PDB file of C-alpha atoms and ligand atoms in Angstrom:
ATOM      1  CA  UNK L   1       6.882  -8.160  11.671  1.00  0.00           C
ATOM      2  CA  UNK L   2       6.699  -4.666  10.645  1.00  0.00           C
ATOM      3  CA  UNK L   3       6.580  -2.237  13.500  1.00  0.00           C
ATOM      4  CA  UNK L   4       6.324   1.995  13.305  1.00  0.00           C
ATOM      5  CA  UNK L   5       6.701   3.546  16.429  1.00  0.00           C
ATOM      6  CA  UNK L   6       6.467   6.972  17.327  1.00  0.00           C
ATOM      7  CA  UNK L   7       6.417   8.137  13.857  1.00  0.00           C
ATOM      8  CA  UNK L   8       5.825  11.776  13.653  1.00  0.00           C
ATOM      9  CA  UNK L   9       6.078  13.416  10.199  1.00  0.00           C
ATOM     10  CA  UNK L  10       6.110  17.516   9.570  1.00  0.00           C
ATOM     11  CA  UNK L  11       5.714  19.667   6.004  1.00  0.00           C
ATOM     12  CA  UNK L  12       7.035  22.983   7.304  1.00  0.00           C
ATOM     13  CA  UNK L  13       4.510  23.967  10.419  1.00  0.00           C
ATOM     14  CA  UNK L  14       1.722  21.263   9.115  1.00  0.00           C
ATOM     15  CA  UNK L  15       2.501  18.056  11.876  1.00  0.00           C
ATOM     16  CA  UNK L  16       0.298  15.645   9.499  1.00  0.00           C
ATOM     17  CA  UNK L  17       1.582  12.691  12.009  1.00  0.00           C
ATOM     18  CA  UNK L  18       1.680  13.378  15.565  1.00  0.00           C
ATOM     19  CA  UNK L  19       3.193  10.029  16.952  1.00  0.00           C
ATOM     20  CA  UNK L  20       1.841   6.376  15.449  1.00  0.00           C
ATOM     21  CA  UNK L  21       2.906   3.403  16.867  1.00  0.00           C
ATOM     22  CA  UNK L  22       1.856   0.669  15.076  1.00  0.00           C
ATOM     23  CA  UNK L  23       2.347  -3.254  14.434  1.00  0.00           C
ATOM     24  CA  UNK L  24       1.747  -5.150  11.484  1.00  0.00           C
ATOM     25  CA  UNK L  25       1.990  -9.061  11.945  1.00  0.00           C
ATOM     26  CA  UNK L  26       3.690 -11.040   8.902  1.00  0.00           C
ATOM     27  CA  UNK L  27       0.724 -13.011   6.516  1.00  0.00           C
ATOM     28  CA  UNK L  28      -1.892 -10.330   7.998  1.00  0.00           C
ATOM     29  CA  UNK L  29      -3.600  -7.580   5.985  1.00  0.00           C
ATOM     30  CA  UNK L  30      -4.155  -4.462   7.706  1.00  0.00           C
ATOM     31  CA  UNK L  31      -6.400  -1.398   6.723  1.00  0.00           C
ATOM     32  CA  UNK L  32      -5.982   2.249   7.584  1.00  0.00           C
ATOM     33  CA  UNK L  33      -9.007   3.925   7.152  1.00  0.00           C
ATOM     34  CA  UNK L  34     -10.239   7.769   7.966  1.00  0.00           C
ATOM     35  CA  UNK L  35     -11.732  10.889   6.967  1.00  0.00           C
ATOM     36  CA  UNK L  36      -9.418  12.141   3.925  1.00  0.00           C
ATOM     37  CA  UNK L  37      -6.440  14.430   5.053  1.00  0.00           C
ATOM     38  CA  UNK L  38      -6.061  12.411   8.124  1.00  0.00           C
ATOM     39  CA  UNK L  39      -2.280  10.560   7.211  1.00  0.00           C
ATOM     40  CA  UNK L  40      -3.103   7.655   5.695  1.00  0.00           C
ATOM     41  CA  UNK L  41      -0.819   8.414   2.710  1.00  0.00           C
ATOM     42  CA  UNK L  42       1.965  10.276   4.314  1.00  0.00           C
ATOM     43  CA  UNK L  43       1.900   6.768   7.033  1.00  0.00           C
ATOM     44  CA  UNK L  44       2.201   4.572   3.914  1.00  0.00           C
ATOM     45  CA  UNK L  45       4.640   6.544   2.678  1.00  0.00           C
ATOM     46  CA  UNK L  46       6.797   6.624   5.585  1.00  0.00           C
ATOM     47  CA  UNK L  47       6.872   2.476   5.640  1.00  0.00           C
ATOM     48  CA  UNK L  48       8.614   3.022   2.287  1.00  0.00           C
ATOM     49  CA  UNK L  49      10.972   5.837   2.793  1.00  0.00           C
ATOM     50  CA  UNK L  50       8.969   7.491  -0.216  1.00  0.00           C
ATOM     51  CA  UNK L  51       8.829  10.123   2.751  1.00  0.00           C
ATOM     52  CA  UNK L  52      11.528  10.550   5.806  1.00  0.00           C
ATOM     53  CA  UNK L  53       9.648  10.670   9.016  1.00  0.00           C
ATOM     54  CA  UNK L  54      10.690  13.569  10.805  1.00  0.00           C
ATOM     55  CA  UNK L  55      10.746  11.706  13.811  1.00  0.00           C
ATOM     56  CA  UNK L  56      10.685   7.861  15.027  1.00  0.00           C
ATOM     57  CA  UNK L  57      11.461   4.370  13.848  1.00  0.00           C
ATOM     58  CA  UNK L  58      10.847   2.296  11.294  1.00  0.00           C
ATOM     59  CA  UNK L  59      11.080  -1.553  10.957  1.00  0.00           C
ATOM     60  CA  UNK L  60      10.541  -4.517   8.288  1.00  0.00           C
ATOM     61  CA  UNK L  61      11.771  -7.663   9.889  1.00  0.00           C
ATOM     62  CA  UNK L  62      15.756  -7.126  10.454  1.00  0.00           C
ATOM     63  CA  UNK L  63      15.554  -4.339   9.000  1.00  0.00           C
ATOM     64  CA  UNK L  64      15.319  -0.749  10.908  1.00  0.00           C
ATOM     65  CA  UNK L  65      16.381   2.681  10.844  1.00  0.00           C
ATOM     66  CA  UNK L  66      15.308   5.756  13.502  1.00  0.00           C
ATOM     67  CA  UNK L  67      14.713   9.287  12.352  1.00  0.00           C
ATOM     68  CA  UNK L  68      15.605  12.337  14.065  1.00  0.00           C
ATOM     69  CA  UNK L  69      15.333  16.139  12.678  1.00  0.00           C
ATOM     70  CA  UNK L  70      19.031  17.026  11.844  1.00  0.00           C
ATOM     71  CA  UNK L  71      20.052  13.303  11.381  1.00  0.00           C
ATOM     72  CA  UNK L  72      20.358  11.919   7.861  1.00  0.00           C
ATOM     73  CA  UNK L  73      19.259   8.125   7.062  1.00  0.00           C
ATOM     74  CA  UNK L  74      21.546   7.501   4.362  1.00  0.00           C
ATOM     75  CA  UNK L  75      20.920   6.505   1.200  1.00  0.00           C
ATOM     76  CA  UNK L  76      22.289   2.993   1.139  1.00  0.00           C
ATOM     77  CA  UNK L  77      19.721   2.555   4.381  1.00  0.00           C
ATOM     78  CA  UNK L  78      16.871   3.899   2.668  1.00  0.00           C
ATOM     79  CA  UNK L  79      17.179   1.791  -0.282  1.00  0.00           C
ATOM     80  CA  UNK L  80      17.874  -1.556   1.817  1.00  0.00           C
ATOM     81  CA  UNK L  81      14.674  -0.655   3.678  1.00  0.00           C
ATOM     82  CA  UNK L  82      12.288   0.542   0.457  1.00  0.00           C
ATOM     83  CA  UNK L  83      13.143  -3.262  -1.261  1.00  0.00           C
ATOM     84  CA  UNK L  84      11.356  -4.563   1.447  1.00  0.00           C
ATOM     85  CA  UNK L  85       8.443  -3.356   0.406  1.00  0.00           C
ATOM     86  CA  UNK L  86       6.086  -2.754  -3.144  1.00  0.00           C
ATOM     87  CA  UNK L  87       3.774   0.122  -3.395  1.00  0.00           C
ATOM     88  CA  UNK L  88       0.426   0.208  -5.144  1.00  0.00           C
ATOM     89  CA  UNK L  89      -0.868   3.734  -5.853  1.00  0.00           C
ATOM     90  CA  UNK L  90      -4.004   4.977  -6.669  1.00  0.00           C
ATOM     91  CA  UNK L  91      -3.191   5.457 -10.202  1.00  0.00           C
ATOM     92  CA  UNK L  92      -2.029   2.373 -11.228  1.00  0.00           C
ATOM     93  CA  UNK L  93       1.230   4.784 -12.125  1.00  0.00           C
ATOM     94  CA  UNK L  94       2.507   2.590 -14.920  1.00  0.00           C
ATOM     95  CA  UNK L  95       5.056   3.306 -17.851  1.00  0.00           C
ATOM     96  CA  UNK L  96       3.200   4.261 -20.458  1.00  0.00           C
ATOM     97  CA  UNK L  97       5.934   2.996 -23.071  1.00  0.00           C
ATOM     98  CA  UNK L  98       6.424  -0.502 -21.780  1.00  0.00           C
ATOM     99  CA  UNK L  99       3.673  -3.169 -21.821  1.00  0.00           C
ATOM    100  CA  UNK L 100       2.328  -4.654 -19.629  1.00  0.00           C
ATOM    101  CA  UNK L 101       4.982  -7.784 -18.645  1.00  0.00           C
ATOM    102  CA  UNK L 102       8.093  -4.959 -19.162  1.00  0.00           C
ATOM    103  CA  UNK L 103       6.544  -2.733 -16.670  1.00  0.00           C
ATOM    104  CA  UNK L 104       7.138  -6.019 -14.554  1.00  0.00           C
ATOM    105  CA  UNK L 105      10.197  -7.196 -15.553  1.00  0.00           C
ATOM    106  CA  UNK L 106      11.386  -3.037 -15.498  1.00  0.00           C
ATOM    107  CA  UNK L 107      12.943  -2.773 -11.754  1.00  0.00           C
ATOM    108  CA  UNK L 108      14.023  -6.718 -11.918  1.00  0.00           C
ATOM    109  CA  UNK L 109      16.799  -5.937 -14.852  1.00  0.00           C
ATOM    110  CA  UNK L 110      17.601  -2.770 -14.098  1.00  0.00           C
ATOM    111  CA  UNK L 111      17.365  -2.318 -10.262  1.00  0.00           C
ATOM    112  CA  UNK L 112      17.706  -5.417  -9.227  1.00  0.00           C
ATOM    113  CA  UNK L 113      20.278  -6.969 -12.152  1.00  0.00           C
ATOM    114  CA  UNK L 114      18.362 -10.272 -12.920  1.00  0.00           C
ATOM    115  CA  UNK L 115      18.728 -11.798 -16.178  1.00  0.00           C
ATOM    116  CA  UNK L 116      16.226 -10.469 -18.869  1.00  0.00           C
ATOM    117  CA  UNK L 117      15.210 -14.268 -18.967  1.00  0.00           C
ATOM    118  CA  UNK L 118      14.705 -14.888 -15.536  1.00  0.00           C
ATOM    119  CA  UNK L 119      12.709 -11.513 -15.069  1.00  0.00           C
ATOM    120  CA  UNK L 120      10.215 -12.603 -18.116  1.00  0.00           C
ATOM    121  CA  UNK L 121       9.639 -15.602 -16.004  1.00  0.00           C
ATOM    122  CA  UNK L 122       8.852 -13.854 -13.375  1.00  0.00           C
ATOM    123  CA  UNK L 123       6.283 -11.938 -14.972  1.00  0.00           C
ATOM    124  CA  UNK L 124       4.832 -14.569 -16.977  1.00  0.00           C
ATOM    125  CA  UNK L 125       4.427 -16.328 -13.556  1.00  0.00           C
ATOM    126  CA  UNK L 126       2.781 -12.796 -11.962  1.00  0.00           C
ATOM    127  CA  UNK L 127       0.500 -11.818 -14.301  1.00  0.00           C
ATOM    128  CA  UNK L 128      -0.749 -15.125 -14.409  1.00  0.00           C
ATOM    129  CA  UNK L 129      -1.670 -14.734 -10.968  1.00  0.00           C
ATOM    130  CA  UNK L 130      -4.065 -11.661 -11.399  1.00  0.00           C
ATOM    131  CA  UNK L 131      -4.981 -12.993 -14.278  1.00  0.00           C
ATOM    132  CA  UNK L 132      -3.326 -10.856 -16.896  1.00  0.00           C
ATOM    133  CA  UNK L 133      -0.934 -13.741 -18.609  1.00  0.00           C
ATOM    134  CA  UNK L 134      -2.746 -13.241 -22.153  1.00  0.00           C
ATOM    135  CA  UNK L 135      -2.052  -9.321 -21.790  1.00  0.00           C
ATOM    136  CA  UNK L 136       1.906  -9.910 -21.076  1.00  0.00           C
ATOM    137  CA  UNK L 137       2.657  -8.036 -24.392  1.00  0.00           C
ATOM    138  CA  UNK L 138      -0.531  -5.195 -24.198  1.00  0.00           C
ATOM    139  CA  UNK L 139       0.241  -1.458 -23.600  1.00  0.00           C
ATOM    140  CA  UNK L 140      -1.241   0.016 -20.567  1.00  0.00           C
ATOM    141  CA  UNK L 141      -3.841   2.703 -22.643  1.00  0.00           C
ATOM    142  CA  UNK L 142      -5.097  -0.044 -24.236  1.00  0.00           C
ATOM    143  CA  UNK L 143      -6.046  -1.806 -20.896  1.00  0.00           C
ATOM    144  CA  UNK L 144      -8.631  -1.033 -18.666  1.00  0.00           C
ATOM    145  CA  UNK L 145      -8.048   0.422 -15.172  1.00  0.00           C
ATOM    146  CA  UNK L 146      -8.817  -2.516 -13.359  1.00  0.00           C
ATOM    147  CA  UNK L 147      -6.281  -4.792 -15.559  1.00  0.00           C
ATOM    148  CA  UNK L 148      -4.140  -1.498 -14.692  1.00  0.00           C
ATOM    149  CA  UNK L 149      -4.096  -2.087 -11.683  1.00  0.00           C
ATOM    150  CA  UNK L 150      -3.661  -5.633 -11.788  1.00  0.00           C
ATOM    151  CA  UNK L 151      -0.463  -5.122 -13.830  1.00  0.00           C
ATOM    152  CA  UNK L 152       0.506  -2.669 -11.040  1.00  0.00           C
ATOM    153  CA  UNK L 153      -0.051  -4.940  -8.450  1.00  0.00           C
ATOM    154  CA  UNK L 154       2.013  -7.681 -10.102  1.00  0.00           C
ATOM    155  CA  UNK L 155       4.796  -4.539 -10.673  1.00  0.00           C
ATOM    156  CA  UNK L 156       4.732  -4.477  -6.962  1.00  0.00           C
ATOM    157  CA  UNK L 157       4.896  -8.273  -6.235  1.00  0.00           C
ATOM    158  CA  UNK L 158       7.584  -8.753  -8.622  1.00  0.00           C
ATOM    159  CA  UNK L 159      10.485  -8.771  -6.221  1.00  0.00           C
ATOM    160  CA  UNK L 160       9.164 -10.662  -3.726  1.00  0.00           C
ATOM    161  CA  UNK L 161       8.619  -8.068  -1.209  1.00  0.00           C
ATOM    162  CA  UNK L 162       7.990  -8.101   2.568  1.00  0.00           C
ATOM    163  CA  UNK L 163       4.860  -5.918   2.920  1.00  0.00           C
ATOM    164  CA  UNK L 164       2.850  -5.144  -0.296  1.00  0.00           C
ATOM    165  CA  UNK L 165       1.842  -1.404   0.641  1.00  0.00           C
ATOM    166  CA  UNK L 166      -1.419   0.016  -1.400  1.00  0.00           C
ATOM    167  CA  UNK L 167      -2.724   3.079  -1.238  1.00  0.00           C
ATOM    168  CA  UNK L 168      -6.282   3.943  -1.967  1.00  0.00           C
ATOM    169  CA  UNK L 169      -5.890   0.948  -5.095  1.00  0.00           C
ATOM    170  CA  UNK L 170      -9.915   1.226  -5.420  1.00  0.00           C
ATOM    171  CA  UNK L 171     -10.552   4.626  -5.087  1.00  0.00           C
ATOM    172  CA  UNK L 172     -10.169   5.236  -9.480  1.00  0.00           C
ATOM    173  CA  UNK L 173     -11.603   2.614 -10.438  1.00  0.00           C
ATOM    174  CA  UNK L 174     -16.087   1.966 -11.223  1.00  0.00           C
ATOM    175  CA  UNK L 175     -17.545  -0.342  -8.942  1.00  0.00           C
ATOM    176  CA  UNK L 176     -17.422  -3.165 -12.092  1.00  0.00           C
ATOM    177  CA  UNK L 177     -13.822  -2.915 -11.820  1.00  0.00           C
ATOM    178  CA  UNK L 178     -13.044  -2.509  -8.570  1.00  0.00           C
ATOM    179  CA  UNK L 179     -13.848  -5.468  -7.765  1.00  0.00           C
ATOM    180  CA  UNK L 180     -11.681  -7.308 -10.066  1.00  0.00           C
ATOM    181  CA  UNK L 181      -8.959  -5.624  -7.912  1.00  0.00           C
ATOM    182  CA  UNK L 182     -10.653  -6.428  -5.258  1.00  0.00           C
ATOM    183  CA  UNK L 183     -10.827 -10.383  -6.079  1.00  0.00           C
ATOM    184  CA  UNK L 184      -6.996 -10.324  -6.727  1.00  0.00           C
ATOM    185  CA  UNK L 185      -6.056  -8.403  -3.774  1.00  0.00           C
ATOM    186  CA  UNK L 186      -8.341 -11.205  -1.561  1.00  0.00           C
ATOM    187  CA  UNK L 187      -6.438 -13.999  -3.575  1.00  0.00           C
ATOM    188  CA  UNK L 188      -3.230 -12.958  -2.398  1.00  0.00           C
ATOM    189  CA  UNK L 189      -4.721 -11.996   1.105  1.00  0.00           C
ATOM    190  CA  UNK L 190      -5.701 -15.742   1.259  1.00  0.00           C
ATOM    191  CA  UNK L 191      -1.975 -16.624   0.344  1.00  0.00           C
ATOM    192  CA  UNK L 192      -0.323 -14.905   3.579  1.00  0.00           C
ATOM    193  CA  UNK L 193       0.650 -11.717   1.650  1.00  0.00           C
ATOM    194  CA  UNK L 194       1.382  -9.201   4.491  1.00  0.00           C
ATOM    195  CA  UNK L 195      -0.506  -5.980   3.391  1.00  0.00           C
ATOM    196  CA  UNK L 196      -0.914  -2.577   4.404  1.00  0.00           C
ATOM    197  CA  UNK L 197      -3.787  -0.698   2.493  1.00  0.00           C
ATOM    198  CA  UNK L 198      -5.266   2.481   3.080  1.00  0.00           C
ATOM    199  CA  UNK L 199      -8.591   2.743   1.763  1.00  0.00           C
ATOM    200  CA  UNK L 200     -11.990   4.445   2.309  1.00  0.00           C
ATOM    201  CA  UNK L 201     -13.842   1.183   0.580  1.00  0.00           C
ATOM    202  CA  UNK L 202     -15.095  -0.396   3.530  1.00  0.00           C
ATOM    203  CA  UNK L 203     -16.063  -3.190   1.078  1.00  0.00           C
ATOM    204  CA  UNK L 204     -12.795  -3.941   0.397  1.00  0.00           C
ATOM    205  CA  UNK L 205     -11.388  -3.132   3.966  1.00  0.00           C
ATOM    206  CA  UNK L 206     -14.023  -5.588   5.504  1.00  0.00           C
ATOM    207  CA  UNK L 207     -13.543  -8.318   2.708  1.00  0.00           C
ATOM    208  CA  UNK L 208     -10.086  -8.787   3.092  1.00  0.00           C
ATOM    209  CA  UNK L 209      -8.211  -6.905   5.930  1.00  0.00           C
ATOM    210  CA  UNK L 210      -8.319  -8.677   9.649  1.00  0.00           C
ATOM    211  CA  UNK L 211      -6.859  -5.499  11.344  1.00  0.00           C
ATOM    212  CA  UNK L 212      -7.704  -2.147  10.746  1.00  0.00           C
ATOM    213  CA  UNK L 213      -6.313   0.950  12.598  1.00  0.00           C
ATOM    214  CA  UNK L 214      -8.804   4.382  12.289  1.00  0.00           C
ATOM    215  CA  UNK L 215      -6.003   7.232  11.509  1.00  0.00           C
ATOM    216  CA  UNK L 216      -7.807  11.238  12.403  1.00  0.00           C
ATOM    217  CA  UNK L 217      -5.635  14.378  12.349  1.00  0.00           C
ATOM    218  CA  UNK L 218      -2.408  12.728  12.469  1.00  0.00           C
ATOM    219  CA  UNK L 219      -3.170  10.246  15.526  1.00  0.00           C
ATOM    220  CA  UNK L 220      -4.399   6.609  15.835  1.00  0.00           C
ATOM    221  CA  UNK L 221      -8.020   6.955  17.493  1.00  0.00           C
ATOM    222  CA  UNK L 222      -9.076   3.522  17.275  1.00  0.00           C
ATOM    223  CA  UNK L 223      -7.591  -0.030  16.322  1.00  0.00           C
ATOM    224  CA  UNK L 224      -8.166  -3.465  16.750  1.00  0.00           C
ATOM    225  CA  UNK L 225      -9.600  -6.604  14.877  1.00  0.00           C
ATOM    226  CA  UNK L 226     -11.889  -5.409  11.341  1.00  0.00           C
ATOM    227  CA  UNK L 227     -14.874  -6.952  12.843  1.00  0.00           C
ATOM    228  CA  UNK L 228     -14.246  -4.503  16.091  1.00  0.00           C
ATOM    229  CA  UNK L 229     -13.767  -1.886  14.758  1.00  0.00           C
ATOM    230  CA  UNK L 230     -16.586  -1.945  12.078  1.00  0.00           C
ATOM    231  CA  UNK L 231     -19.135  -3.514  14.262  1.00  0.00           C
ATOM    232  CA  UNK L 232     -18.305  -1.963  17.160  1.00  0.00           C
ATOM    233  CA  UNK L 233     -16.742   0.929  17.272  1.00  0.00           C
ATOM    234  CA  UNK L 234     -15.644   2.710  20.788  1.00  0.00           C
ATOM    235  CA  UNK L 235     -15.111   5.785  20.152  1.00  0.00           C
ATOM    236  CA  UNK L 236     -17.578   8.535  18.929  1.00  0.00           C
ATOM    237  CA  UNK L 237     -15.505   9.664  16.292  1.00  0.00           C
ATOM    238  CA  UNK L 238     -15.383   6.335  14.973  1.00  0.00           C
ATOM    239  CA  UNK L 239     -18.662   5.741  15.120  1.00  0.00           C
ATOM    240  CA  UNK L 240     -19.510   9.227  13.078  1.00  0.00           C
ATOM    241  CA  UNK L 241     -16.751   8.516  10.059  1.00  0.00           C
ATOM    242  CA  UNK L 242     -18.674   5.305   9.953  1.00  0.00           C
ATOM    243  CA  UNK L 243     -22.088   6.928   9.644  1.00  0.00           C
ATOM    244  CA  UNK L 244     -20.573   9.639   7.087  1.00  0.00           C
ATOM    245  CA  UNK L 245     -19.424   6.289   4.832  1.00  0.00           C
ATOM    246  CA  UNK L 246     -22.515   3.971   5.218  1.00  0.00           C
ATOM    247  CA  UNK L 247     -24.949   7.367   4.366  1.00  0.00           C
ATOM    248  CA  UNK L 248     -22.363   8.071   1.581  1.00  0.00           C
ATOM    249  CA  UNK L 249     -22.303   4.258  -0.049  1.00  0.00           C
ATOM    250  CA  UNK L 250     -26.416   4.609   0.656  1.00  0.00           C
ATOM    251  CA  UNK L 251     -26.786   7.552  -1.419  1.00  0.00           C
ATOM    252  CA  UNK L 252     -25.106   6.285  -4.489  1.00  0.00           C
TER     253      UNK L 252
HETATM  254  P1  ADP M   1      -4.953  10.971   3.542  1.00  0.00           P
HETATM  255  O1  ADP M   1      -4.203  10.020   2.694  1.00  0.00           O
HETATM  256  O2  ADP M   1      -5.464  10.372   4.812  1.00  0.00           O
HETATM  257  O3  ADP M   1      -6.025  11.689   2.793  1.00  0.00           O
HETATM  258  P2  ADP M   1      -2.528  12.538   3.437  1.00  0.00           P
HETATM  259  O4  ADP M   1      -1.460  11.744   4.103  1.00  0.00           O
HETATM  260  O5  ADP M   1      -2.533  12.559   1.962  1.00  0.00           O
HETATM  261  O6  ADP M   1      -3.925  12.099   4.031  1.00  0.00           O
HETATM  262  O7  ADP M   1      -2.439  14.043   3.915  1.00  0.00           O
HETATM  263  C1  ADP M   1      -2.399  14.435   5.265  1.00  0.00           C
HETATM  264  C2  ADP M   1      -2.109  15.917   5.347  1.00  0.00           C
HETATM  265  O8  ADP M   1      -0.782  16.158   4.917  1.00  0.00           O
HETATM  266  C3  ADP M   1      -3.004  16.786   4.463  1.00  0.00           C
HETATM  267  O9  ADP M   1      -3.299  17.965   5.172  1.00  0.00           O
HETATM  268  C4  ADP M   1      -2.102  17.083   3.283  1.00  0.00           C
HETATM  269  O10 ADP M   1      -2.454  18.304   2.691  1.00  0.00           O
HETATM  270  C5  ADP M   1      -0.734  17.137   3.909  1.00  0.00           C
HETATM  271  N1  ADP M   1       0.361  16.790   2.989  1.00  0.00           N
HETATM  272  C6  ADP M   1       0.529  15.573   2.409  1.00  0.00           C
HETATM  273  N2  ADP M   1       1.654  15.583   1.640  1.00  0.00           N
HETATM  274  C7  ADP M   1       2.183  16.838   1.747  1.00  0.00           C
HETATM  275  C8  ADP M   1       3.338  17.473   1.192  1.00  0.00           C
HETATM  276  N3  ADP M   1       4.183  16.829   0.384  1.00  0.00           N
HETATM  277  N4  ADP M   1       3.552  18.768   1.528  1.00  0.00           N
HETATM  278  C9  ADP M   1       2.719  19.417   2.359  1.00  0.00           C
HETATM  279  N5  ADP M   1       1.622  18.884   2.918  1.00  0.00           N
HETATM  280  C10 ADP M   1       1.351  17.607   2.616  1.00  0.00           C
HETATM  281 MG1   MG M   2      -4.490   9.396   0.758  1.00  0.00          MG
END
């Protein structure tokens, strides 16, 4: 179970989260959608510590650690914390000077001190699952961004991690290739992989997530099961972001 409650996070005067409480159920794949500038980010980045919340708690199973302006988390906290999760970002962010099975096998040796054997193994094993095994030894510029991302998402998986966390991991990609990430990121949904994605694809939001939570200016407005929320919205803000996306997708 991961669990955020009461997470409020500040840049100077800016209060981008103003108090989220949410819980994310082990095997389940949740989706935070909303109008861009909302939190979405800054909320995924508080699961991982990539930001301190200025306020509230955060928890991956055993693991949990409360914020409070003035008090420091600790380093040694932050870390145990972050290795419970792998991040996917909109840019695939791979190293550009190791190929595609090193940028797997990367945080393994040196991070996590596994055997340069054992890592390989690992990677061999993980980009066989998103279908990249016969690009182990590629460079990234020579890939497309959809096997990109792939290789990103196997970076991610590599240590076994709690939560897989991805932000926006559609948004760069054509339609074409999209959905390649989209097919891998539904194969691993369909394996139990507890995700948290933000994402303005309602495609892939409606494919694959079961929950999805509706983030606006900071707060939660509306949450509940994907098909709720999509089909039925409650609220009239809700409803409208809806509208904005389905005239959006219409007009491409
Ligand atoms: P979303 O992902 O939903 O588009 P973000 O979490 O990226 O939203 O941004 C929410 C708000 O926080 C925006 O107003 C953004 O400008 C602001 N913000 C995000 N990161 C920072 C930062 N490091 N410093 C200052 N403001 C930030
Ligand atoms: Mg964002």
């Amino acid at each position: 179970m991961i669990e955020l409650r009461d997470i409020h996070k500040r840049f100077g005067d800016l209060e981008v989260l103003k108090g989220v409480s949410l819980q994310f159920v082990e095997g389940s794949v949740s989706a935070l959608v909303g109008p861009s500038g909302g939190g979405k980010s800054t909320l995924l980045r508080c699961i991982n510590l990539l930001e301190t919340p200025t306020s509230g708690t955060v928890r991956i199973g055993d693991e949990a650690l409360t914020f409070s302006p003035g008090l420091k988390a600790g380093w040694k906290n932050i870390q145990r914390l972050r290795r419970q999760t792998g991040m996917v970002f909109q840019n695939f962010q791979l190293f550009p000077h190791r190929t595609a099975k090193e940028n797997v096998t990367e945080g393994l040796v040196t991070v996590l001190g596994w055997s340069r054997e054992k890592a390989n193994a690992r990677a061999i094993e993980l980009l066989e699952k998103v279908g990249l095994a016969h690009k182990a030894d590629a460079w990234p510029s020579t890939l497309s961004g959809g096997q990109q991302q792939r290789v990103a998402i196997a970076r991610a998986l590599a240590p076994s991690p709690r939560v897989l966390l991805c932000d926006e991991p559609t948004s760069a990609l054509d339609p074409e290739l999209a959905e390649e990430v989209v097919e891998v990121l539904a194969s691993l949904a369909r394996e139990g992989t507890t995700m948290v994605m933000a994402t303005h694809d309602l495609r892939l939001a409606s494919r694959i997530a079961g929950e999805v939570a509706f983030l606006d200016g900071g707060l939660i407005v509306e949450q509940g099961t994907a098909r709720s929320v999509f089909d039925q919205p409650q609220r009239e803000r809700t409803k409208r972001f809806l509208a904005s996306l389905a005239a959006a997708s219409g007009a491409n």
